[in-house]
């Protein structure tokens, strides 16, 4: 069974058609087995805890965030917790199922958080599959306001000055007043018959939200009025059925200087002019993972968990790594001279950015990792499917040897 089948969201298609995803007639693609590596970097878990019961096998992009001297973590079941960044001490905890009991009387599965965590403007923002968007006080966890979006919230909110914007699974990109939760505007995009389960978080620059759409475009939505400044196709859908025409842009557009970089599923990795949307170059890659960048390189994890380094000036491929193919890798993050990705068995893999070799590995959560690791001050924050939250740091072999030599001499 293809690894993307479980992530598909059908809109307006029959149950019989969707059942093809689980059919025994569909050829199963093997998951790459881990092979022995020549390790030169040695990850270590320096702190861990559990928040809630995790996300299980459900789709989620919840991940921790660090700001205001705190680590903020949300669980799918409706729990949000703040820890002291330096000591790991729990500072406050909020349970939405208690706070929104009346709203949940008609809902059988509770809040089901899936969007966040975003910390900005002295607030913490999270959203859920019910469309609930909530702002909490970062210092106390007090709920400051809640609003209802028009559709599931599956990606982190984006805060821009006085507006917090969310992208819904119904194709509505909506802006709310950051202090009151009042809905200010809605930008509607076309929703195809079949899309991936997931949405793009927006990037913000110079008065505009840059957001990917389910029909394969990037749109720039003006913060002040919710109108589109321009739209540009990343990939024009083609093919004889709904599957081959899927072209979702489910990643956050990456803004570097005057250029924007984005990739679509079944489509392209492109570089665009930020002001006009004009395509500068386009290369054939299929991905729904956020891009990472360092220096002149872009780093992309494609829909089959192959990893690529691409020159951002011209789109030329510098190296590729297929040794982790079909391991359901997370998006990559950059830490020191390495990339770090998580996989379905809960391993973090460390990859040399210069050549693509895997040079370090550690297992964090037996149930798997699903969201892009967060790197702050060379610390790696990860959240696993079981609800485990951990901080990982790196040490290098050369440093360890020197320390051992000094200890022996003494």
mmCIF file of C-alpha atoms in Angstrom:
data_model
loop_
_atom_site.group_PDB
_atom_site.id
_atom_site.type_symbol
_atom_site.label_atom_id
_atom_site.label_comp_id
_atom_site.label_asym_id
_atom_site.label_seq_id
_atom_site.Cartn_x
_atom_site.Cartn_y
_atom_site.Cartn_z
ATOM 1 C CA UNK A 1 0.000 0.000 0.000
ATOM 2 C CA UNK A 2 1.458 3.346 -0.968
ATOM 3 C CA UNK A 3 2.553 5.384 2.041
ATOM 4 C CA UNK A 4 0.445 8.385 1.006
ATOM 5 C CA UNK A 5 -2.867 6.505 0.995
ATOM 6 C CA UNK A 6 -3.475 7.051 4.696
ATOM 7 C CA UNK A 7 -2.912 10.788 4.273
ATOM 8 C CA UNK A 8 -5.468 11.389 1.530
ATOM 9 C CA UNK A 9 -8.596 13.423 2.128
ATOM 10 C CA UNK A 10 -11.419 12.834 -0.324
ATOM 11 C CA UNK A 11 -14.033 15.490 -0.929
ATOM 12 C CA UNK A 12 -17.202 14.482 -2.734
ATOM 13 C CA UNK A 13 -15.937 11.046 -3.792
ATOM 14 C CA UNK A 14 -17.609 7.741 -3.027
ATOM 15 C CA UNK A 15 -16.498 5.474 -0.198
ATOM 16 C CA UNK A 16 -16.056 2.690 -2.718
ATOM 17 C CA UNK A 17 -13.561 4.775 -4.688
ATOM 18 C CA UNK A 18 -11.545 5.610 -1.608
ATOM 19 C CA UNK A 19 -11.406 2.000 -0.492
ATOM 20 C CA UNK A 20 -8.952 1.411 -3.322
ATOM 21 C CA UNK A 21 -6.282 2.841 -1.019
ATOM 22 C CA UNK A 22 -6.501 -0.251 1.167
ATOM 23 C CA UNK A 23 -6.987 -2.729 -1.647
ATOM 24 C CA UNK A 24 -4.652 -5.693 -1.790
ATOM 25 C CA UNK A 25 -4.363 -5.016 -5.517
ATOM 26 C CA UNK A 26 -2.225 -1.930 -4.816
ATOM 27 C CA UNK A 27 1.452 -2.805 -4.781
ATOM 28 C CA UNK A 28 3.080 -2.193 -1.415
ATOM 29 C CA UNK A 29 6.319 -0.235 -1.488
ATOM 30 C CA UNK A 30 8.930 -1.544 0.948
ATOM 31 C CA UNK A 31 10.222 0.565 3.820
ATOM 32 C CA UNK A 32 14.006 0.829 3.751
ATOM 33 C CA UNK A 33 15.715 -1.084 6.533
ATOM 34 C CA UNK A 34 18.248 0.802 8.613
ATOM 35 C CA UNK A 35 21.826 -0.022 7.739
ATOM 36 C CA UNK A 36 24.965 0.400 9.793
ATOM 37 C CA UNK A 37 26.468 3.873 9.552
ATOM 38 C CA UNK A 38 29.907 5.344 10.181
ATOM 39 C CA UNK A 39 28.892 7.676 12.975
ATOM 40 C CA UNK A 40 30.786 10.919 13.482
ATOM 41 C CA UNK A 41 28.175 12.719 15.563
ATOM 42 C CA UNK A 42 26.502 11.320 18.655
ATOM 43 C CA UNK A 43 23.047 12.588 19.655
ATOM 44 C CA UNK A 44 21.975 12.519 23.286
ATOM 45 C CA UNK A 45 18.565 13.017 24.913
ATOM 46 C CA UNK A 46 19.131 15.560 27.689
ATOM 47 C CA UNK A 47 15.493 15.965 28.783
ATOM 48 C CA UNK A 48 12.178 14.271 28.085
ATOM 49 C CA UNK A 49 8.648 14.063 29.394
ATOM 50 C CA UNK A 50 5.171 13.062 28.233
ATOM 51 C CA UNK A 51 2.289 15.396 27.385
ATOM 52 C CA UNK A 52 -1.105 13.749 26.993
ATOM 53 C CA UNK A 53 -1.488 10.527 25.081
ATOM 54 C CA UNK A 54 -0.003 11.643 21.768
ATOM 55 C CA UNK A 55 -1.525 11.634 18.297
ATOM 56 C CA UNK A 56 -1.496 7.864 17.696
ATOM 57 C CA UNK A 57 -1.857 7.026 14.010
ATOM 58 C CA UNK A 58 -3.804 10.200 13.229
ATOM 59 C CA UNK A 59 -2.537 12.850 10.856
ATOM 60 C CA UNK A 60 -0.989 15.718 12.821
ATOM 61 C CA UNK A 61 1.656 18.380 12.448
ATOM 62 C CA UNK A 62 1.574 19.516 16.091
ATOM 63 C CA UNK A 63 5.047 20.356 17.270
ATOM 64 C CA UNK A 64 6.588 22.248 20.198
ATOM 65 C CA UNK A 65 7.664 25.862 20.045
ATOM 66 C CA UNK A 66 10.129 27.839 22.160
ATOM 67 C CA UNK A 67 9.681 31.496 23.095
ATOM 68 C CA UNK A 68 9.569 33.779 26.132
ATOM 69 C CA UNK A 69 11.916 31.414 27.977
ATOM 70 C CA UNK A 70 9.349 28.628 27.730
ATOM 71 C CA UNK A 71 8.729 25.429 25.797
ATOM 72 C CA UNK A 72 5.083 25.153 24.717
ATOM 73 C CA UNK A 73 3.601 21.758 23.812
ATOM 74 C CA UNK A 74 0.083 20.731 22.755
ATOM 75 C CA UNK A 75 -1.503 17.288 22.650
ATOM 76 C CA UNK A 76 -4.260 16.158 20.278
ATOM 77 C CA UNK A 77 -6.591 15.500 23.207
ATOM 78 C CA UNK A 78 -6.774 19.219 24.058
ATOM 79 C CA UNK A 79 -3.945 19.699 26.548
ATOM 80 C CA UNK A 80 -1.464 22.583 26.280
ATOM 81 C CA UNK A 81 1.533 22.721 28.633
ATOM 82 C CA UNK A 82 4.311 25.272 29.215
ATOM 83 C CA UNK A 83 7.717 24.248 30.574
ATOM 84 C CA UNK A 84 10.613 26.382 31.718
ATOM 85 C CA UNK A 85 13.059 26.319 28.824
ATOM 86 C CA UNK A 86 16.124 26.157 31.075
ATOM 87 C CA UNK A 87 15.006 23.727 33.777
ATOM 88 C CA UNK A 88 12.189 21.715 32.187
ATOM 89 C CA UNK A 89 9.904 22.522 35.116
ATOM 90 C CA UNK A 90 6.189 22.564 34.248
ATOM 91 C CA UNK A 91 4.880 26.124 34.633
ATOM 92 C CA UNK A 92 1.231 25.749 33.656
ATOM 93 C CA UNK A 93 -1.185 23.376 31.967
ATOM 94 C CA UNK A 94 -4.494 24.012 30.215
ATOM 95 C CA UNK A 95 -7.117 21.389 29.342
ATOM 96 C CA UNK A 96 -9.486 22.613 26.629
ATOM 97 C CA UNK A 97 -11.943 19.800 27.255
ATOM 98 C CA UNK A 98 -12.652 21.304 30.672
ATOM 99 C CA UNK A 99 -12.796 24.892 29.429
ATOM 100 C CA UNK A 100 -15.010 24.192 26.399
ATOM 101 C CA UNK A 101 -17.280 21.561 27.925
ATOM 102 C CA UNK A 102 -20.482 23.204 26.673
ATOM 103 C CA UNK A 103 -19.215 23.471 23.084
ATOM 104 C CA UNK A 104 -18.228 19.815 23.128
ATOM 105 C CA UNK A 105 -21.598 18.407 24.164
ATOM 106 C CA UNK A 106 -22.507 17.716 20.543
ATOM 107 C CA UNK A 107 -19.034 16.427 19.638
ATOM 108 C CA UNK A 108 -17.973 12.891 20.462
ATOM 109 C CA UNK A 109 -14.204 13.116 20.146
ATOM 110 C CA UNK A 110 -13.304 16.266 22.055
ATOM 111 C CA UNK A 111 -11.172 19.132 20.839
ATOM 112 C CA UNK A 112 -8.662 17.134 18.701
ATOM 113 C CA UNK A 113 -5.913 19.729 18.398
ATOM 114 C CA UNK A 114 -3.917 19.569 15.167
ATOM 115 C CA UNK A 115 -2.757 23.141 14.454
ATOM 116 C CA UNK A 116 0.115 24.726 16.339
ATOM 117 C CA UNK A 117 1.857 25.590 18.472
ATOM 118 C CA UNK A 118 2.520 29.250 17.530
ATOM 119 C CA UNK A 119 3.827 31.722 20.134
ATOM 120 C CA UNK A 120 3.760 35.457 19.361
ATOM 121 C CA UNK A 121 2.479 38.754 20.777
ATOM 122 C CA UNK A 122 2.740 37.308 24.313
ATOM 123 C CA UNK A 123 0.187 34.682 23.320
ATOM 124 C CA UNK A 124 0.094 31.001 22.408
ATOM 125 C CA UNK A 125 -2.140 30.001 19.486
ATOM 126 C CA UNK A 126 -3.477 26.509 18.773
ATOM 127 C CA UNK A 127 -6.297 25.169 16.626
ATOM 128 C CA UNK A 128 -8.189 21.960 16.148
ATOM 129 C CA UNK A 129 -9.988 19.660 13.747
ATOM 130 C CA UNK A 130 -13.302 21.165 14.878
ATOM 131 C CA UNK A 131 -12.160 24.589 13.572
ATOM 132 C CA UNK A 132 -11.653 25.990 17.064
ATOM 133 C CA UNK A 133 -8.877 28.601 17.270
ATOM 134 C CA UNK A 134 -7.694 29.571 20.748
ATOM 135 C CA UNK A 135 -5.308 32.214 22.125
ATOM 136 C CA UNK A 136 -3.753 31.714 25.559
ATOM 137 C CA UNK A 137 -1.693 34.021 27.741
ATOM 138 C CA UNK A 138 1.903 32.808 27.416
ATOM 139 C CA UNK A 139 2.695 33.580 31.072
ATOM 140 C CA UNK A 140 -0.296 31.935 32.764
ATOM 141 C CA UNK A 141 -2.056 29.696 30.219
ATOM 142 C CA UNK A 142 -5.283 31.653 30.694
ATOM 143 C CA UNK A 143 -7.594 31.435 27.685
ATOM 144 C CA UNK A 144 -7.836 34.957 26.284
ATOM 145 C CA UNK A 145 -10.269 34.241 23.445
ATOM 146 C CA UNK A 146 -11.578 31.531 21.152
ATOM 147 C CA UNK A 147 -13.039 31.751 17.648
ATOM 148 C CA UNK A 148 -14.490 29.367 15.101
ATOM 149 C CA UNK A 149 -12.830 28.967 11.712
ATOM 150 C CA UNK A 150 -14.670 27.691 8.647
ATOM 151 C CA UNK A 151 -13.145 24.219 8.500
ATOM 152 C CA UNK A 152 -10.565 21.957 10.106
ATOM 153 C CA UNK A 153 -7.328 23.558 11.245
ATOM 154 C CA UNK A 154 -4.425 21.256 10.386
ATOM 155 C CA UNK A 155 -1.434 23.619 10.206
ATOM 156 C CA UNK A 156 0.084 26.164 12.565
ATOM 157 C CA UNK A 157 -1.440 29.661 12.725
ATOM 158 C CA UNK A 158 0.648 32.547 11.363
ATOM 159 C CA UNK A 159 0.880 35.789 13.345
ATOM 160 C CA UNK A 160 1.582 39.071 11.561
ATOM 161 C CA UNK A 161 1.429 42.191 13.715
ATOM 162 C CA UNK A 162 -2.270 42.574 14.617
ATOM 163 C CA UNK A 163 -3.597 39.574 12.641
ATOM 164 C CA UNK A 164 -3.413 35.823 13.192
ATOM 165 C CA UNK A 165 -4.247 33.827 10.048
ATOM 166 C CA UNK A 166 -5.188 30.179 9.619
ATOM 167 C CA UNK A 167 -5.597 27.950 6.573
ATOM 168 C CA UNK A 168 -8.582 25.592 6.739
ATOM 169 C CA UNK A 169 -9.136 22.229 5.085
ATOM 170 C CA UNK A 170 -12.132 23.718 3.239
ATOM 171 C CA UNK A 171 -9.910 26.091 1.266
ATOM 172 C CA UNK A 172 -10.675 29.159 3.397
ATOM 173 C CA UNK A 173 -7.719 31.262 4.535
ATOM 174 C CA UNK A 174 -8.984 33.413 7.390
ATOM 175 C CA UNK A 175 -7.648 36.354 9.371
ATOM 176 C CA UNK A 176 -8.545 37.125 13.001
ATOM 177 C CA UNK A 177 -7.749 40.070 15.250
ATOM 178 C CA UNK A 178 -4.814 38.937 17.346
ATOM 179 C CA UNK A 179 -6.114 40.575 20.549
ATOM 180 C CA UNK A 180 -9.854 39.848 20.359
ATOM 181 C CA UNK A 181 -10.317 36.875 18.035
ATOM 182 C CA UNK A 182 -12.747 38.805 15.819
ATOM 183 C CA UNK A 183 -12.838 37.379 12.299
ATOM 184 C CA UNK A 184 -11.632 40.085 9.900
ATOM 185 C CA UNK A 185 -11.726 38.515 6.449
ATOM 186 C CA UNK A 186 -11.769 35.267 4.467
ATOM 187 C CA UNK A 187 -9.881 34.440 1.283
ATOM 188 C CA UNK A 188 -11.379 31.492 -0.613
ATOM 189 C CA UNK A 189 -9.364 29.204 -2.882
ATOM 190 C CA UNK A 190 -10.638 26.444 -5.136
ATOM 191 C CA UNK A 191 -10.760 23.020 -3.520
ATOM 192 C CA UNK A 192 -10.229 20.082 -5.922
ATOM 193 C CA UNK A 193 -12.237 16.864 -5.688
ATOM 194 C CA UNK A 194 -9.330 15.063 -4.047
ATOM 195 C CA UNK A 195 -6.578 16.550 -1.894
ATOM 196 C CA UNK A 196 -3.930 15.440 0.546
ATOM 197 C CA UNK A 197 -4.942 15.625 4.180
ATOM 198 C CA UNK A 198 -3.104 18.716 5.304
ATOM 199 C CA UNK A 199 -2.817 22.438 4.676
ATOM 200 C CA UNK A 200 -0.071 24.988 4.245
ATOM 201 C CA UNK A 201 0.876 27.367 7.020
ATOM 202 C CA UNK A 202 1.426 30.856 5.651
ATOM 203 C CA UNK A 203 4.664 32.831 5.592
ATOM 204 C CA UNK A 204 4.430 36.584 6.169
ATOM 205 C CA UNK A 205 6.449 39.363 4.559
ATOM 206 C CA UNK A 206 5.898 43.050 3.752
ATOM 207 C CA UNK A 207 2.175 43.175 4.454
ATOM 208 C CA UNK A 208 1.254 39.906 2.738
ATOM 209 C CA UNK A 209 0.575 36.312 3.750
ATOM 210 C CA UNK A 210 2.143 33.843 1.309
ATOM 211 C CA UNK A 211 0.101 30.651 1.413
ATOM 212 C CA UNK A 212 -0.075 27.424 -0.585
ATOM 213 C CA UNK A 213 -3.395 26.146 -1.899
ATOM 214 C CA UNK A 214 -4.825 22.697 -2.587
ATOM 215 C CA UNK A 215 -5.057 23.387 -6.329
ATOM 216 C CA UNK A 216 -1.294 23.822 -6.713
ATOM 217 C CA UNK A 217 -0.822 27.575 -6.318
ATOM 218 C CA UNK A 218 0.811 30.143 -4.081
ATOM 219 C CA UNK A 219 -1.361 33.149 -3.244
ATOM 220 C CA UNK A 220 -0.343 36.413 -1.586
ATOM 221 C CA UNK A 221 -3.147 37.635 0.660
ATOM 222 C CA UNK A 222 -2.978 41.256 1.823
ATOM 223 C CA UNK A 223 -3.050 41.442 5.609
ATOM 224 C CA UNK A 224 -5.224 44.537 5.802
ATOM 225 C CA UNK A 225 -8.149 43.351 3.666
ATOM 226 C CA UNK A 226 -7.805 39.650 2.795
ATOM 227 C CA UNK A 227 -7.588 40.325 -0.950
ATOM 228 C CA UNK A 228 -5.147 38.485 -3.213
ATOM 229 C CA UNK A 229 -2.239 40.546 -4.525
ATOM 230 C CA UNK A 230 -1.227 37.753 -6.901
ATOM 231 C CA UNK A 231 -1.575 34.020 -7.479
ATOM 232 C CA UNK A 232 0.917 31.787 -9.260
ATOM 233 C CA UNK A 233 0.688 28.101 -10.146
ATOM 234 C CA UNK A 234 3.467 25.904 -8.797
ATOM 235 C CA UNK A 235 2.205 23.000 -10.867
ATOM 236 C CA UNK A 236 -0.703 22.699 -13.303
ATOM 237 C CA UNK A 237 -2.564 19.443 -12.561
ATOM 238 C CA UNK A 238 -2.762 16.910 -15.366
ATOM 239 C CA UNK A 239 -3.566 13.241 -15.794
ATOM 240 C CA UNK A 240 -6.482 10.929 -16.327
ATOM 241 C CA UNK A 241 -7.763 10.579 -12.766
ATOM 242 C CA UNK A 242 -8.136 12.477 -9.499
ATOM 243 C CA UNK A 243 -5.007 10.946 -7.993
ATOM 244 C CA UNK A 244 -2.646 12.038 -10.750
ATOM 245 C CA UNK A 245 -4.168 15.543 -10.748
ATOM 246 C CA UNK A 246 -3.458 16.194 -7.066
ATOM 247 C CA UNK A 247 -1.059 19.137 -6.791
ATOM 248 C CA UNK A 248 -1.411 20.360 -3.201
ATOM 249 C CA UNK A 249 0.980 22.930 -1.816
ATOM 250 C CA UNK A 250 1.001 21.789 1.822
ATOM 251 C CA UNK A 251 4.306 23.342 2.859
ATOM 252 C CA UNK A 252 5.016 26.803 4.238
ATOM 253 C CA UNK A 253 6.509 28.927 1.451
ATOM 254 C CA UNK A 254 10.149 29.726 2.217
ATOM 255 C CA UNK A 255 11.106 33.390 1.812
ATOM 256 C CA UNK A 256 14.796 34.244 1.338
ATOM 257 C CA UNK A 257 15.580 37.799 0.310
ATOM 258 C CA UNK A 258 13.654 38.719 -2.821
ATOM 259 C CA UNK A 259 12.764 35.119 -3.665
ATOM 260 C CA UNK A 260 10.214 32.571 -2.540
ATOM 261 C CA UNK A 261 10.674 28.795 -2.718
ATOM 262 C CA UNK A 262 7.910 26.220 -2.607
ATOM 263 C CA UNK A 263 7.107 22.683 -3.778
ATOM 264 C CA UNK A 264 3.892 20.875 -4.593
ATOM 265 C CA UNK A 265 2.786 17.286 -4.353
ATOM 266 C CA UNK A 266 2.971 15.467 -7.710
ATOM 267 C CA UNK A 267 4.601 18.583 -9.096
ATOM 268 C CA UNK A 268 7.497 20.999 -8.931
ATOM 269 C CA UNK A 269 9.986 22.757 -6.722
ATOM 270 C CA UNK A 270 10.040 26.381 -7.872
ATOM 271 C CA UNK A 271 11.751 29.674 -7.188
ATOM 272 C CA UNK A 272 9.561 32.773 -7.600
ATOM 273 C CA UNK A 273 10.044 36.500 -7.441
ATOM 274 C CA UNK A 274 8.573 37.648 -4.162
ATOM 275 C CA UNK A 275 6.968 40.797 -5.542
ATOM 276 C CA UNK A 276 5.391 39.426 -8.701
ATOM 277 C CA UNK A 277 5.236 35.629 -8.434
ATOM 278 C CA UNK A 278 7.199 35.233 -11.662
ATOM 279 C CA UNK A 279 8.770 31.773 -11.807
ATOM 280 C CA UNK A 280 12.571 32.026 -11.964
ATOM 281 C CA UNK A 281 13.257 28.295 -12.192
ATOM 282 C CA UNK A 282 11.305 25.067 -11.809
ATOM 283 C CA UNK A 283 12.465 21.508 -11.140
ATOM 284 C CA UNK A 284 10.481 18.265 -10.951
ATOM 285 C CA UNK A 285 10.111 17.201 -7.315
ATOM 286 C CA UNK A 286 7.060 16.021 -5.376
ATOM 287 C CA UNK A 287 6.781 16.965 -1.716
ATOM 288 C CA UNK A 288 4.439 18.062 1.065
ATOM 289 C CA UNK A 289 7.227 18.750 3.590
ATOM 290 C CA UNK A 290 8.585 22.161 4.555
ATOM 291 C CA UNK A 291 11.917 23.119 3.025
ATOM 292 C CA UNK A 292 15.071 23.707 5.054
ATOM 293 C CA UNK A 293 17.879 26.025 3.989
ATOM 294 C CA UNK A 294 21.456 26.923 4.816
ATOM 295 C CA UNK A 295 23.865 29.024 2.783
ATOM 296 C CA UNK A 296 23.044 28.579 -0.899
ATOM 297 C CA UNK A 297 21.344 25.212 -0.459
ATOM 298 C CA UNK A 298 17.742 24.142 -0.142
ATOM 299 C CA UNK A 299 16.982 20.790 1.496
ATOM 300 C CA UNK A 300 13.883 18.868 0.490
ATOM 301 C CA UNK A 301 12.346 15.590 1.689
ATOM 302 C CA UNK A 302 10.105 14.249 -1.062
ATOM 303 C CA UNK A 303 6.912 12.202 -0.843
ATOM 304 C CA UNK A 304 8.899 8.932 -0.765
ATOM 305 C CA UNK A 305 11.362 10.129 1.911
ATOM 306 C CA UNK A 306 14.239 10.753 -0.449
ATOM 307 C CA UNK A 307 16.361 13.711 0.638
ATOM 308 C CA UNK A 308 17.817 16.274 -1.758
ATOM 309 C CA UNK A 309 20.175 19.220 -1.621
ATOM 310 C CA UNK A 310 19.425 21.790 -4.329
ATOM 311 C CA UNK A 311 21.267 24.990 -5.255
ATOM 312 C CA UNK A 312 18.732 27.751 -4.589
ATOM 313 C CA UNK A 313 20.219 29.997 -7.274
ATOM 314 C CA UNK A 314 19.359 27.694 -10.172
ATOM 315 C CA UNK A 315 17.629 24.563 -8.875
ATOM 316 C CA UNK A 316 20.521 22.258 -9.743
ATOM 317 C CA UNK A 317 20.715 19.118 -7.622
ATOM 318 C CA UNK A 318 23.853 18.881 -5.468
ATOM 319 C CA UNK A 319 23.262 15.475 -3.898
ATOM 320 C CA UNK A 320 20.514 13.006 -3.032
ATOM 321 C CA UNK A 321 20.032 10.301 -0.407
ATOM 322 C CA UNK A 322 17.628 7.380 -0.862
ATOM 323 C CA UNK A 323 18.817 5.189 2.024
ATOM 324 C CA UNK A 324 15.776 6.183 4.142
ATOM 325 C CA UNK A 325 13.223 5.767 1.357
ATOM 326 C CA UNK A 326 9.602 5.218 2.461
ATOM 327 C CA UNK A 327 10.431 5.639 6.155
ATOM 328 C CA UNK A 328 7.822 8.441 6.327
ATOM 329 C CA UNK A 329 10.437 11.069 7.124
ATOM 330 C CA UNK A 330 9.542 14.388 8.659
ATOM 331 C CA UNK A 331 10.600 17.639 7.052
ATOM 332 C CA UNK A 332 14.289 18.341 7.599
ATOM 333 C CA UNK A 333 15.755 20.896 9.983
ATOM 334 C CA UNK A 334 19.282 22.306 10.045
ATOM 335 C CA UNK A 335 21.482 21.935 13.129
ATOM 336 C CA UNK A 336 25.117 22.970 12.919
ATOM 337 C CA UNK A 337 26.572 21.243 9.835
ATOM 338 C CA UNK A 338 23.841 18.648 9.621
ATOM 339 C CA UNK A 339 20.278 17.986 8.607
ATOM 340 C CA UNK A 340 18.042 16.195 11.074
ATOM 341 C CA UNK A 341 14.903 14.225 10.142
ATOM 342 C CA UNK A 342 12.594 11.934 12.124
ATOM 343 C CA UNK A 343 11.024 8.685 10.921
ATOM 344 C CA UNK A 344 8.140 6.257 11.487
ATOM 345 C CA UNK A 345 10.087 4.224 14.070
ATOM 346 C CA UNK A 346 10.993 7.251 16.155
ATOM 347 C CA UNK A 347 14.585 7.651 15.014
ATOM 348 C CA UNK A 348 16.278 10.973 14.434
ATOM 349 C CA UNK A 349 18.785 10.736 11.574
ATOM 350 C CA UNK A 350 21.643 13.212 11.202
ATOM 351 C CA UNK A 351 22.884 13.876 7.685
ATOM 352 C CA UNK A 352 26.068 15.643 6.634
ATOM 353 C CA UNK A 353 24.940 18.717 4.703
ATOM 354 C CA UNK A 354 28.006 18.637 2.469
ATOM 355 C CA UNK A 355 27.464 15.180 0.939
ATOM 356 C CA UNK A 356 24.182 13.663 2.170
ATOM 357 C CA UNK A 357 25.748 10.865 4.239
ATOM 358 C CA UNK A 358 23.932 9.679 7.385
ATOM 359 C CA UNK A 359 26.437 10.259 10.200
ATOM 360 C CA UNK A 360 24.369 9.928 13.393
ATOM 361 C CA UNK A 361 21.191 8.352 14.729
ATOM 362 C CA UNK A 362 19.156 8.084 17.926
ATOM 363 C CA UNK A 363 15.731 6.610 18.721
ATOM 364 C CA UNK A 364 13.501 9.032 20.615
ATOM 365 C CA UNK A 365 9.980 7.514 20.538
ATOM 366 C CA UNK A 366 9.192 3.889 19.666
ATOM 367 C CA UNK A 367 5.806 4.975 18.273
ATOM 368 C CA UNK A 368 7.370 7.259 15.680
ATOM 369 C CA UNK A 369 8.073 10.903 14.908
ATOM 370 C CA UNK A 370 5.774 12.827 12.583
ATOM 371 C CA UNK A 371 6.567 16.571 12.620
ATOM 372 C CA UNK A 372 9.611 18.617 11.662
ATOM 373 C CA UNK A 373 12.142 18.859 14.509
ATOM 374 C CA UNK A 374 12.515 22.332 16.016
ATOM 375 C CA UNK A 375 16.081 23.623 16.393
ATOM 376 C CA UNK A 376 16.772 26.486 18.809
ATOM 377 C CA UNK A 377 20.312 27.351 19.962
ATOM 378 C CA UNK A 378 21.603 23.969 18.726
ATOM 379 C CA UNK A 379 19.017 22.107 20.806
ATOM 380 C CA UNK A 380 16.613 19.844 18.924
ATOM 381 C CA UNK A 381 13.037 19.676 20.200
ATOM 382 C CA UNK A 382 10.889 16.762 19.019
ATOM 383 C CA UNK A 383 7.427 15.408 19.759
ATOM 384 C CA UNK A 384 6.528 11.757 19.183
ATOM 385 C CA UNK A 385 3.318 9.935 18.426
ATOM 386 C CA UNK A 386 3.130 8.562 21.987
ATOM 387 C CA UNK A 387 3.124 12.076 23.462
ATOM 388 C CA UNK A 388 6.807 12.014 24.359
ATOM 389 C CA UNK A 389 8.601 15.359 24.123
ATOM 390 C CA UNK A 390 12.391 15.404 24.129
ATOM 391 C CA UNK A 391 15.382 17.697 23.785
ATOM 392 C CA UNK A 392 18.362 16.275 21.899
ATOM 393 C CA UNK A 393 21.868 17.696 21.628
ATOM 394 C CA UNK A 394 24.928 16.655 19.640
ATOM 395 C CA UNK A 395 28.467 15.711 20.556
ATOM 396 C CA UNK A 396 31.263 14.876 18.138
ATOM 397 C CA UNK A 397 33.680 11.972 18.355
ATOM 398 C CA UNK A 398 36.762 14.192 18.261
ATOM 399 C CA UNK A 399 35.614 16.150 21.329
ATOM 400 C CA UNK A 400 34.932 12.955 23.291
ATOM 401 C CA UNK A 401 38.379 11.536 22.510
ATOM 402 C CA UNK A 402 40.132 14.734 23.627
ATOM 403 C CA UNK A 403 38.195 14.799 26.903
ATOM 404 C CA UNK A 404 39.027 11.128 27.576
ATOM 405 C CA UNK A 405 42.729 11.773 26.890
ATOM 406 C CA UNK A 406 42.837 14.679 29.334
ATOM 407 C CA UNK A 407 41.034 12.609 31.983
ATOM 408 C CA UNK A 408 43.568 9.747 31.562
ATOM 409 C CA UNK A 409 46.506 12.135 31.876
ATOM 410 C CA UNK A 410 45.145 13.494 35.138
#
